[in-house]
């Protein structure tokens, strides 16, 4: 989707669909909506007085312009109560306008920046939200469909941002750049997560990562199976043993700061399919497990976007990749394995595999000098139980970092909810024969104990862990996101890196 600006009167912009808006309870609209109303000889205010246009939140009215303005159709988007209006609503209103545009197969869509006028929101942030909502809603994934171009997967070509005030346009240009890069990165992560596991193996993922780095400021390195064994990444290898596909670790580096130290290490769980291993999942629980590399996808797409945005930080990405499969060679419950860190782990469940591969990736990032660490992973079903598909879990050892990451998520409509790291939970992981168990097996505080396992390997390095098990993939539409992968965490981490 191209995004362009037009410094013009709303009534003079040629397009298939023009989106204006109205708050609940307004009969005589002002601003851009007022200008359109006037050109239509008062049709909008007439329909408002009859209650046909209500301005209720997400109520949309489509009107034919009948040649009275340059747009073919006009959408009056309901903004709801002005006292309750915020950036999340701007994003959703913009997404819903794109969905309406798809229904009438509008290719050229024009919009005003909702909330930047009478809404009283910060114009830069409002503009970002409009673009984020539009690009998220314009997303489609039909790589494996023979019959393409259904209503659902129709895409708009061009979004025109209309603004009469030239000084605002300058502000908007920067907002569009950030929003476009970060939302495209999110959509790219959605593509990777939506891709079936037979089409996205560890090896294919690494090739995609390599390709991405070719025309960017990123450095690419691959640790192959032999390197993994040589370096003592036994925790990662213990997960990979049962798979016909070789594991690997994609390492990416981005240097945006003048100094040489690595400001932050980003680690993404890359289980391209999680069957549970010998602790086999039920068919129902296994169905969606191609998404178990959503953390890896997020980190890869964040890195690409970070280099496009020229973020002024040095970033190291460590992406451990493997399948988790049952086989004669698989790890067995009760096995004790070592790790790159040196700690020994008693495997209670082979389905608690994410933390195993993250443990070695964390050790590697620390060895390379990462000053801080963020890991992102579809780690625990317990997080889905606690927070559903609405919020990701966040835990860690650095409260400031956690709070900044939560705030970074809010900027782009991603919710994160902090869960506790009480010392008392440590008991759950005590093993009689090894340094730690990989999980309690008790089904208690699963998300917290998963994070406590990781903390054993993180040590004192400032660290935050984001559990996206519930948010990486949706079985319903939420806000600007359709069913399927969401690209959870990409916005959050990028916003944090830009802080
Ligand atoms: N990949 C799963 C977690 C998951 C569940 C992601 C649902 C997305 C949706 C993870 O590897 C797993 O199986 N975790 C176990 C851990 C348990 C054995 C301690 C779980 O949550 O049941
Ligand atoms: Zn698992
Ligand atoms: Zn998993």
Short mmCIF file of C-alpha atoms and ligand atoms in Angstrom, two decimals:
data_model
loop_
_atom_site.label_atom_id
_atom_site.label_comp_id
_atom_site.label_asym_id
_atom_site.label_seq_id
_atom_site.Cartn_x
_atom_site.Cartn_y
_atom_site.Cartn_z
CA UNK A 1 0.00 0.00 0.00
CA UNK A 2 1.41 3.33 -1.06
CA UNK A 3 0.89 6.22 1.29
CA UNK A 4 0.77 9.72 -0.10
CA UNK A 5 -0.14 13.16 1.17
CA UNK A 6 -2.49 15.64 -0.38
CA UNK A 7 -2.46 19.19 0.81
CA UNK A 8 -5.96 19.90 -0.39
CA UNK A 9 -9.55 20.45 0.48
CA UNK A 10 -11.26 17.13 1.33
CA UNK A 11 -13.90 17.72 -1.28
CA UNK A 12 -11.31 17.99 -4.04
CA UNK A 13 -9.42 14.71 -3.59
CA UNK A 14 -10.05 12.15 -6.32
CA UNK A 15 -10.44 8.71 -4.81
CA UNK A 16 -12.74 5.70 -4.60
CA UNK A 17 -13.46 6.24 -0.93
CA UNK A 18 -13.01 9.19 1.37
CA UNK A 19 -13.17 8.59 5.13
CA UNK A 20 -14.34 11.37 7.40
CA UNK A 21 -15.67 10.97 10.93
CA UNK A 22 -18.15 12.02 13.54
CA UNK A 23 -18.33 11.81 17.32
CA UNK A 24 -21.45 10.40 18.97
CA UNK A 25 -24.16 12.98 19.50
CA UNK A 26 -22.90 15.48 16.92
CA UNK A 27 -25.59 16.70 14.54
CA UNK A 28 -23.79 19.53 12.79
CA UNK A 29 -20.26 18.37 11.99
CA UNK A 30 -17.34 20.76 11.70
CA UNK A 31 -13.87 20.48 10.15
CA UNK A 32 -13.38 18.12 7.22
CA UNK A 33 -16.68 16.32 7.83
CA UNK A 34 -18.40 19.71 7.88
CA UNK A 35 -16.85 20.64 4.55
CA UNK A 36 -18.10 17.41 2.97
CA UNK A 37 -21.51 17.92 4.55
CA UNK A 38 -21.73 21.37 2.99
CA UNK A 39 -20.76 20.06 -0.45
CA UNK A 40 -23.46 17.39 -0.13
CA UNK A 41 -26.03 20.06 0.67
CA UNK A 42 -26.28 19.03 4.33
CA UNK A 43 -26.82 15.30 3.78
CA UNK A 44 -24.56 14.23 6.67
CA UNK A 45 -26.25 16.56 9.16
CA UNK A 46 -29.65 15.49 7.85
CA UNK A 47 -28.83 11.80 8.37
CA UNK A 48 -27.36 12.63 11.77
CA UNK A 49 -30.51 14.42 12.87
CA UNK A 50 -32.54 11.35 11.83
CA UNK A 51 -30.21 9.11 13.84
CA UNK A 52 -29.10 7.22 10.72
CA UNK A 53 -25.57 8.44 11.27
CA UNK A 54 -25.06 7.95 14.97
CA UNK A 55 -21.33 8.58 15.41
CA UNK A 56 -21.36 5.55 17.73
CA UNK A 57 -17.99 3.91 17.99
CA UNK A 58 -17.19 1.80 14.90
CA UNK A 59 -20.59 2.50 13.32
CA UNK A 60 -19.81 3.27 9.71
CA UNK A 61 -22.08 4.90 7.14
CA UNK A 62 -21.33 4.68 3.46
CA UNK A 63 -22.70 7.42 1.22
CA UNK A 64 -22.52 7.91 -2.55
CA UNK A 65 -21.13 11.31 -3.47
CA UNK A 66 -23.23 11.46 -6.67
CA UNK A 67 -20.52 13.63 -8.17
CA UNK A 68 -20.92 16.41 -5.60
CA UNK A 69 -17.33 15.97 -4.42
CA UNK A 70 -14.30 14.39 -6.12
CA UNK A 71 -14.51 11.13 -4.11
CA UNK A 72 -16.87 8.43 -5.39
CA UNK A 73 -17.94 7.27 -1.95
CA UNK A 74 -17.80 8.77 1.51
CA UNK A 75 -17.49 6.82 4.72
CA UNK A 76 -18.59 8.55 7.89
CA UNK A 77 -16.76 6.65 10.62
CA UNK A 78 -18.23 6.70 14.13
CA UNK A 79 -15.68 7.78 16.75
CA UNK A 80 -17.89 7.18 19.77
CA UNK A 81 -17.91 9.48 22.80
CA UNK A 82 -15.34 12.26 22.51
CA UNK A 83 -14.49 11.89 26.21
CA UNK A 84 -13.47 8.24 25.64
CA UNK A 85 -11.52 8.75 22.44
CA UNK A 86 -7.91 7.58 22.30
CA UNK A 87 -5.17 6.30 19.98
CA UNK A 88 -6.35 2.67 20.12
CA UNK A 89 -9.69 3.83 18.77
CA UNK A 90 -7.98 5.83 16.00
CA UNK A 91 -6.12 2.67 14.98
CA UNK A 92 -9.29 0.58 15.02
CA UNK A 93 -11.37 3.20 13.17
CA UNK A 94 -8.71 3.35 10.48
CA UNK A 95 -8.63 -0.46 10.23
CA UNK A 96 -12.40 -0.67 9.98
CA UNK A 97 -12.41 1.95 7.22
CA UNK A 98 -10.00 -0.23 5.25
CA UNK A 99 -12.29 -3.21 5.79
CA UNK A 100 -15.21 -1.17 4.42
CA UNK A 101 -13.06 -0.12 1.46
CA UNK A 102 -12.36 -3.78 0.70
CA UNK A 103 -16.09 -4.52 0.61
CA UNK A 104 -16.65 -1.98 -2.16
CA UNK A 105 -13.30 -2.84 -3.75
CA UNK A 106 -11.97 0.68 -3.42
CA UNK A 107 -8.35 0.85 -4.57
CA UNK A 108 -7.65 4.51 -3.79
CA UNK A 109 -8.70 5.43 -0.29
CA UNK A 110 -8.36 8.87 1.24
CA UNK A 111 -8.60 9.71 4.92
CA UNK A 112 -8.21 12.52 7.35
CA UNK A 113 -6.12 11.89 10.47
CA UNK A 114 -8.76 10.91 13.01
CA UNK A 115 -8.33 12.64 16.32
CA UNK A 116 -5.77 15.21 15.14
CA UNK A 117 -8.35 17.97 14.82
CA UNK A 118 -11.26 18.27 17.20
CA UNK A 119 -10.29 14.93 18.83
CA UNK A 120 -7.42 16.75 20.53
CA UNK A 121 -4.88 13.92 20.19
CA UNK A 122 -1.22 14.47 19.40
CA UNK A 123 -1.17 14.74 15.56
CA UNK A 124 2.08 12.75 15.21
CA UNK A 125 0.74 9.86 17.30
CA UNK A 126 -2.70 10.00 15.69
CA UNK A 127 -1.12 9.84 12.24
CA UNK A 128 0.94 6.83 13.29
CA UNK A 129 -2.17 5.09 14.57
CA UNK A 130 -4.07 5.76 11.32
CA UNK A 131 -1.27 4.22 9.26
CA UNK A 132 -0.76 1.28 11.62
CA UNK A 133 -4.49 0.46 11.54
CA UNK A 134 -4.71 0.76 7.76
CA UNK A 135 -1.66 -1.38 6.98
CA UNK A 136 -2.61 -4.02 9.55
CA UNK A 137 -6.13 -4.26 8.13
CA UNK A 138 -4.87 -4.40 4.56
CA UNK A 139 -2.90 -7.56 5.40
CA UNK A 140 -3.71 -10.78 3.58
CA UNK A 141 -2.09 -14.18 3.48
CA UNK A 142 -3.00 -16.25 0.48
CA UNK A 143 0.30 -17.82 -0.53
CA UNK A 144 -1.27 -21.26 -0.54
CA UNK A 145 -4.63 -20.41 -2.11
CA UNK A 146 -5.26 -21.29 -5.70
CA UNK A 147 -8.34 -19.10 -5.89
CA UNK A 148 -7.11 -15.66 -5.02
CA UNK A 149 -8.76 -12.26 -4.93
CA UNK A 150 -11.75 -13.02 -2.74
CA UNK A 151 -13.43 -10.12 -0.93
CA UNK A 152 -11.48 -10.94 2.19
CA UNK A 153 -8.13 -10.76 0.50
CA UNK A 154 -8.77 -7.73 -1.72
CA UNK A 155 -6.21 -5.05 -0.94
CA UNK A 156 -6.30 -1.30 -1.30
CA UNK A 157 -3.43 0.15 -3.33
CA UNK A 158 -3.13 3.68 -2.09
CA UNK A 159 -3.89 5.55 1.08
CA UNK A 160 -4.06 9.30 0.77
CA UNK A 161 -3.61 11.37 3.91
CA UNK A 162 -5.44 14.64 3.48
CA UNK A 163 -4.23 17.67 5.39
CA UNK A 164 -4.84 21.30 4.60
CA UNK A 165 -2.20 22.59 6.99
CA UNK A 166 1.32 22.29 5.45
CA UNK A 167 3.08 22.53 8.82
CA UNK A 168 1.25 19.41 10.02
CA UNK A 169 2.29 17.49 6.92
CA UNK A 170 5.93 17.80 7.95
CA UNK A 171 5.13 16.10 11.25
CA UNK A 172 3.07 13.47 9.49
CA UNK A 173 5.90 12.50 7.13
CA UNK A 174 8.08 11.24 9.99
CA UNK A 175 5.07 9.52 11.58
CA UNK A 176 4.31 7.75 8.31
CA UNK A 177 7.89 6.59 7.90
CA UNK A 178 8.01 5.03 11.37
CA UNK A 179 4.51 3.59 11.11
CA UNK A 180 5.07 2.18 7.64
CA UNK A 181 8.35 0.45 8.50
CA UNK A 182 7.15 -0.95 11.81
CA UNK A 183 3.77 -2.10 10.49
CA UNK A 184 5.30 -3.70 7.42
CA UNK A 185 7.71 -5.49 9.75
CA UNK A 186 4.73 -6.69 11.79
CA UNK A 187 3.01 -7.95 8.65
CA UNK A 188 6.18 -9.73 7.56
CA UNK A 189 6.29 -11.51 10.93
CA UNK A 190 2.63 -12.44 10.36
CA UNK A 191 3.59 -14.01 7.02
CA UNK A 192 6.31 -16.10 8.64
CA UNK A 193 4.06 -17.23 11.48
CA UNK A 194 1.18 -18.07 9.12
CA UNK A 195 3.50 -20.18 6.98
CA UNK A 196 2.99 -23.91 7.60
CA UNK A 197 5.76 -25.85 9.31
CA UNK A 198 6.48 -27.96 6.21
CA UNK A 199 7.26 -24.73 4.35
CA UNK A 200 9.22 -23.08 7.13
CA UNK A 201 11.83 -25.38 8.61
CA UNK A 202 14.86 -24.12 10.58
CA UNK A 203 16.91 -24.26 7.39
CA UNK A 204 14.34 -22.31 5.34
CA UNK A 205 14.04 -19.73 8.13
CA UNK A 206 17.80 -19.23 8.09
CA UNK A 207 17.78 -18.75 4.32
CA UNK A 208 15.03 -16.14 4.61
CA UNK A 209 17.05 -14.36 7.32
CA UNK A 210 20.14 -14.43 5.12
CA UNK A 211 18.21 -12.95 2.21
CA UNK A 212 16.83 -10.16 4.38
CA UNK A 213 20.33 -9.21 5.51
CA UNK A 214 21.76 -9.08 1.99
CA UNK A 215 20.52 -5.59 1.21
CA UNK A 216 20.58 -4.17 4.69
CA UNK A 217 23.00 -2.95 7.30
CA UNK A 218 22.75 -6.26 9.12
CA UNK A 219 25.48 -8.84 9.61
CA UNK A 220 24.43 -12.46 9.27
CA UNK A 221 26.02 -15.49 10.83
CA UNK A 222 24.76 -19.06 11.06
CA UNK A 223 25.60 -21.59 13.74
CA UNK A 224 24.99 -25.02 12.26
CA UNK A 225 24.42 -28.36 13.99
CA UNK A 226 28.15 -29.04 14.30
CA UNK A 227 28.74 -25.60 15.84
CA UNK A 228 25.86 -26.15 18.26
CA UNK A 229 27.41 -29.43 19.40
CA UNK A 230 30.92 -27.99 19.51
CA UNK A 231 29.86 -24.97 21.55
CA UNK A 232 28.11 -27.15 24.09
CA UNK A 233 24.61 -25.91 23.35
CA UNK A 234 23.28 -29.16 24.75
CA UNK A 235 19.99 -27.68 25.91
CA UNK A 236 19.16 -26.61 22.36
CA UNK A 237 20.50 -29.88 20.96
CA UNK A 238 18.43 -31.94 23.40
CA UNK A 239 15.30 -30.53 21.74
CA UNK A 240 16.56 -31.04 18.20
CA UNK A 241 17.66 -34.67 18.55
CA UNK A 242 14.31 -36.15 17.57
CA UNK A 243 13.91 -34.18 14.36
CA UNK A 244 14.94 -35.08 10.82
CA UNK A 245 15.64 -31.38 10.30
CA UNK A 246 18.92 -30.00 11.62
CA UNK A 247 18.79 -27.22 14.19
CA UNK A 248 20.60 -23.94 13.68
CA UNK A 249 21.06 -20.55 15.32
CA UNK A 250 20.71 -17.39 13.25
CA UNK A 251 22.86 -14.58 14.64
CA UNK A 252 22.29 -11.06 13.36
CA UNK A 253 24.16 -7.91 14.27
CA UNK A 254 23.19 -4.32 13.73
CA UNK A 255 25.51 -1.46 14.63
CA UNK A 256 23.62 1.82 14.86
CA UNK A 257 25.67 3.40 17.66
CA UNK A 258 29.20 4.75 17.32
CA UNK A 259 30.62 2.74 20.22
CA UNK A 260 31.29 -0.95 19.82
CA UNK A 261 29.51 -2.46 22.83
CA UNK A 262 26.28 -4.33 22.27
CA UNK A 263 23.44 -2.38 23.87
CA UNK A 264 20.91 -5.14 23.69
CA UNK A 265 20.50 -8.80 22.81
CA UNK A 266 17.19 -9.90 21.29
CA UNK A 267 16.34 -13.56 21.52
CA UNK A 268 13.39 -15.21 19.80
CA UNK A 269 12.07 -18.72 20.32
CA UNK A 270 12.21 -20.51 16.98
CA UNK A 271 10.46 -23.85 17.34
CA UNK A 272 9.21 -24.28 13.77
CA UNK A 273 6.91 -27.04 14.97
CA UNK A 274 6.16 -28.10 18.53
CA UNK A 275 4.66 -31.58 18.70
CA UNK A 276 5.65 -31.72 22.37
CA UNK A 277 8.29 -34.37 21.60
CA UNK A 278 7.82 -37.61 23.57
CA UNK A 279 5.62 -35.63 25.99
CA UNK A 280 3.36 -35.53 22.96
CA UNK A 281 0.64 -32.90 22.70
CA UNK A 282 -2.96 -33.85 21.96
CA UNK A 283 -4.09 -33.23 18.35
CA UNK A 284 -6.06 -30.17 19.49
CA UNK A 285 -3.04 -28.66 21.23
CA UNK A 286 -0.76 -29.50 18.30
CA UNK A 287 -2.97 -28.01 15.59
CA UNK A 288 -1.54 -24.48 15.73
CA UNK A 289 2.01 -25.34 16.72
CA UNK A 290 3.55 -23.99 13.52
CA UNK A 291 3.26 -20.67 15.37
CA UNK A 292 5.89 -21.69 17.92
CA UNK A 293 8.49 -19.67 16.04
CA UNK A 294 6.59 -16.38 16.47
CA UNK A 295 9.30 -15.04 18.77
CA UNK A 296 11.93 -15.82 16.17
CA UNK A 297 9.86 -14.12 13.46
CA UNK A 298 9.40 -11.05 15.65
CA UNK A 299 13.13 -10.72 16.31
CA UNK A 300 14.06 -11.17 12.65
CA UNK A 301 11.54 -8.55 11.51
CA UNK A 302 12.53 -6.15 14.30
CA UNK A 303 16.15 -6.37 13.12
CA UNK A 304 15.25 -5.59 9.54
CA UNK A 305 13.11 -2.64 10.62
CA UNK A 306 15.77 -1.40 13.08
CA UNK A 307 18.24 -1.09 10.24
CA UNK A 308 15.68 0.66 8.02
CA UNK A 309 14.84 3.07 10.81
CA UNK A 310 18.55 3.58 11.53
CA UNK A 311 17.99 3.07 15.24
CA UNK A 312 20.96 4.42 17.17
CA UNK A 313 21.76 1.25 19.12
CA UNK A 314 23.94 -1.80 18.67
CA UNK A 315 21.76 -4.86 18.60
CA UNK A 316 22.56 -8.55 18.62
CA UNK A 317 19.84 -11.01 17.62
CA UNK A 318 20.12 -14.65 18.55
CA UNK A 319 17.49 -16.91 17.02
CA UNK A 320 17.66 -20.60 17.96
CA UNK A 321 15.72 -22.75 15.51
CA UNK A 322 14.59 -26.36 15.66
CA UNK A 323 11.59 -28.64 15.45
CA UNK A 324 10.43 -30.53 18.56
CA UNK A 325 9.55 -34.05 17.42
CA UNK A 326 9.07 -37.53 18.91
CA UNK A 327 11.53 -40.14 17.65
CA UNK A 328 13.76 -42.95 18.80
CA UNK A 329 16.52 -40.38 19.18
CA UNK A 330 14.41 -37.83 21.08
CA UNK A 331 15.18 -36.67 24.58
CA UNK A 332 13.15 -38.56 27.14
CA UNK A 333 11.46 -37.31 30.29
CA UNK A 334 13.94 -37.93 33.09
CA UNK A 335 16.99 -37.33 30.91
CA UNK A 336 19.63 -35.01 32.30
CA UNK A 337 21.44 -32.77 29.86
CA UNK A 338 24.01 -30.04 30.14
CA UNK A 339 23.91 -26.54 28.66
CA UNK A 340 26.28 -23.97 27.23
CA UNK A 341 26.15 -22.21 30.60
CA UNK A 342 27.25 -25.43 32.32
CA UNK A 343 24.13 -25.91 34.42
CA UNK A 344 22.59 -29.36 34.17
CA UNK A 345 18.89 -29.74 33.48
CA UNK A 346 16.56 -32.62 34.26
CA UNK A 347 13.96 -32.82 31.53
CA UNK A 348 10.58 -33.34 33.18
CA UNK A 349 8.58 -32.58 30.05
CA UNK A 350 9.97 -32.54 26.53
CA UNK A 351 7.12 -30.13 25.79
CA UNK A 352 8.86 -27.46 27.90
CA UNK A 353 11.35 -27.12 25.04
CA UNK A 354 11.22 -23.39 24.42
CA UNK A 355 13.10 -22.51 27.61
CA UNK A 356 15.78 -25.08 26.70
CA UNK A 357 16.64 -23.44 23.40
CA UNK A 358 16.35 -19.96 24.93
CA UNK A 359 18.72 -20.90 27.75
CA UNK A 360 21.60 -21.55 25.34
CA UNK A 361 20.73 -18.51 23.22
CA UNK A 362 20.81 -16.35 26.36
CA UNK A 363 24.23 -17.73 27.34
CA UNK A 364 25.50 -17.05 23.82
CA UNK A 365 24.19 -13.44 23.86
CA UNK A 366 25.80 -12.83 27.25
CA UNK A 367 29.09 -14.29 26.02
CA UNK A 368 28.97 -11.86 23.10
CA UNK A 369 28.64 -8.98 25.53
CA UNK A 370 24.94 -8.05 25.38
CA UNK A 371 24.37 -5.41 28.08
CA UNK A 372 20.64 -6.11 28.29
CA UNK A 373 18.46 -8.93 27.04
CA UNK A 374 14.91 -9.18 25.78
CA UNK A 375 13.58 -12.60 24.90
CA UNK A 376 10.27 -13.16 23.18
CA UNK A 377 8.61 -16.53 23.01
CA UNK A 378 5.38 -18.49 22.68
CA UNK A 379 6.47 -20.09 25.92
CA UNK A 380 3.57 -21.24 28.03
CA UNK A 381 -0.03 -22.37 27.73
CA UNK A 382 -0.39 -20.96 31.24
CA UNK A 383 0.02 -17.47 29.81
CA UNK A 384 -2.91 -18.13 27.48
CA UNK A 385 -4.95 -19.26 30.49
CA UNK A 386 -4.01 -16.14 32.46
CA UNK A 387 -4.26 -13.42 29.83
CA UNK A 388 -6.08 -14.98 26.88
CA UNK A 389 -5.44 -13.54 23.43
CA UNK A 390 -5.63 -9.96 24.70
CA UNK A 391 -2.31 -9.36 26.44
CA UNK A 392 1.19 -10.79 26.39
CA UNK A 393 2.88 -11.66 29.66
CA UNK A 394 6.00 -9.80 30.70
CA UNK A 395 8.44 -10.79 33.43
CA UNK A 396 12.07 -10.07 34.19
CA UNK A 397 14.68 -8.87 36.65
CA UNK A 398 14.68 -5.16 35.77
CA UNK A 399 11.57 -3.20 36.69
CA UNK A 400 12.53 -0.09 34.72
CA UNK A 401 13.01 -2.12 31.57
CA UNK A 402 9.71 -3.91 32.09
CA UNK A 403 7.84 -0.64 32.57
CA UNK A 404 9.45 0.91 29.50
CA UNK A 405 8.55 -2.13 27.42
CA UNK A 406 4.94 -2.02 28.63
CA UNK A 407 4.77 1.65 27.67
CA UNK A 408 6.35 0.87 24.28
CA UNK A 409 3.63 -1.68 23.62
CA UNK A 410 0.87 0.77 24.53
CA UNK A 411 2.10 3.21 21.86
CA UNK A 412 1.06 0.76 19.17
CA UNK A 413 -1.87 -0.97 20.84
CA UNK A 414 0.00 -4.01 22.17
CA UNK A 415 -0.95 -4.91 25.72
CA UNK A 416 1.59 -6.43 28.11
CA UNK A 417 0.76 -7.50 31.64
CA UNK A 418 3.45 -8.10 34.21
CA UNK A 419 3.41 -11.44 36.02
CA UNK A 420 5.39 -12.14 39.21
CA UNK A 421 8.78 -13.76 39.71
CA UNK A 422 8.34 -14.72 43.36
CA UNK A 423 11.29 -16.59 44.87
CA UNK A 424 8.87 -19.11 46.32
CA UNK A 425 8.22 -20.47 42.82
CA UNK A 426 11.88 -21.51 42.59
CA UNK A 427 11.03 -24.56 44.68
CA UNK A 428 9.02 -25.88 41.76
CA UNK A 429 12.17 -26.29 39.68
CA UNK A 430 14.34 -28.03 42.29
CA UNK A 431 15.71 -31.30 40.99
CA UNK A 432 17.14 -34.06 43.15
CA UNK A 433 19.65 -35.16 40.51
CA UNK A 434 20.44 -32.05 38.42
CA UNK A 435 20.94 -28.29 38.92
CA UNK A 436 17.37 -27.60 37.82
CA UNK A 437 14.31 -29.22 36.29
CA UNK A 438 13.02 -27.78 33.02
CA UNK A 439 9.52 -27.46 34.51
CA UNK A 440 7.71 -28.35 37.68
CA UNK A 441 5.27 -30.87 36.30
CA UNK A 442 2.82 -29.48 38.87
CA UNK A 443 0.87 -27.18 36.57
CA UNK A 444 1.34 -24.26 38.96
CA UNK A 445 2.30 -20.70 37.94
CA UNK A 446 3.53 -21.99 34.59
CA UNK A 447 4.47 -18.64 33.09
CA UNK A 448 6.35 -17.49 36.18
CA UNK A 449 8.23 -20.74 36.62
CA UNK A 450 9.15 -20.70 32.92
CA UNK A 451 10.63 -17.24 33.39
CA UNK A 452 12.39 -18.34 36.58
CA UNK A 453 14.05 -21.14 34.64
CA UNK A 454 15.35 -18.56 32.11
CA UNK A 455 16.54 -16.30 34.92
CA UNK A 456 18.95 -19.04 36.01
CA UNK A 457 20.79 -18.47 32.74
CA UNK A 458 20.37 -14.70 32.54
CA UNK A 459 21.96 -14.00 35.91
CA UNK A 460 22.30 -10.29 36.67
CA UNK A 461 22.07 -8.99 33.11
CA UNK A 462 19.06 -6.63 32.93
CA UNK A 463 16.43 -8.74 31.22
CA UNK A 464 12.80 -8.89 30.21
CA UNK A 465 10.92 -11.93 28.95
CA UNK A 466 7.81 -11.52 26.79
CA UNK A 467 5.44 -14.49 26.60
CA UNK A 468 3.35 -14.21 23.43
CA UNK A 469 1.76 -17.69 23.56
CA UNK A 470 -1.73 -16.17 23.63
CA UNK A 471 -1.22 -13.13 21.42
CA UNK A 472 0.90 -14.44 18.54
CA UNK A 473 -2.08 -16.02 16.84
CA UNK A 474 -5.80 -15.28 16.96
CA UNK A 475 -8.82 -17.46 16.30
CA UNK A 476 -10.98 -14.35 16.02
CA UNK A 477 -10.63 -10.79 14.75
CA UNK A 478 -9.42 -8.30 17.38
CA UNK A 479 -9.12 -4.59 16.61
CA UNK A 480 -7.05 -4.19 13.44
CA UNK A 481 -5.96 -7.86 13.41
CA UNK A 482 -7.70 -10.53 11.37
CA UNK A 483 -7.69 -14.22 12.35
CA UNK A 484 -4.28 -15.85 12.26
CA UNK A 485 -0.85 -14.49 13.09
CA UNK A 486 -0.50 -11.00 14.59
CA UNK A 487 3.23 -10.28 14.55
CA UNK A 488 2.97 -9.75 18.32
CA UNK A 489 5.89 -7.94 19.87
CA UNK A 490 7.36 -6.33 16.76
CA UNK A 491 5.85 -2.91 17.51
CA UNK A 492 6.64 -3.21 21.20
CA UNK A 493 10.31 -4.02 20.74
CA UNK A 494 10.81 -1.45 17.98
CA UNK A 495 9.19 1.28 20.05
CA UNK A 496 11.40 0.29 22.98
CA UNK A 497 14.53 0.41 20.82
CA UNK A 498 13.52 3.88 19.58
CA UNK A 499 12.95 5.20 23.12
N1 LIG B 1 4.69 -23.94 22.63
C1 LIG B 1 4.13 -24.26 23.86
C2 LIG B 1 3.35 -23.12 24.50
C3 LIG B 1 2.12 -22.64 23.76
C4 LIG B 1 0.87 -23.08 24.14
C5 LIG B 1 2.22 -21.71 22.76
C6 LIG B 1 -0.25 -22.61 23.48
C7 LIG B 1 1.11 -21.24 22.10
C8 LIG B 1 -0.13 -21.68 22.48
C9 LIG B 1 5.23 -24.65 24.84
O1 LIG B 1 6.36 -25.23 24.30
C10 LIG B 1 4.66 -25.68 25.78
O2 LIG B 1 4.24 -26.68 25.30
N2 LIG B 1 4.66 -25.36 27.05
C11 LIG B 1 4.17 -26.23 28.03
C12 LIG B 1 5.07 -26.14 29.24
C13 LIG B 1 4.76 -27.13 30.31
C14 LIG B 1 5.08 -28.53 29.85
C15 LIG B 1 5.56 -26.77 31.53
C16 LIG B 1 2.75 -25.79 28.40
O3 LIG B 1 2.50 -24.60 28.48
O4 LIG B 1 1.90 -26.66 28.57
ZN1 LIG B 2 6.20 -27.31 24.00
ZN1 LIG B 3 6.78 -24.63 22.33
#
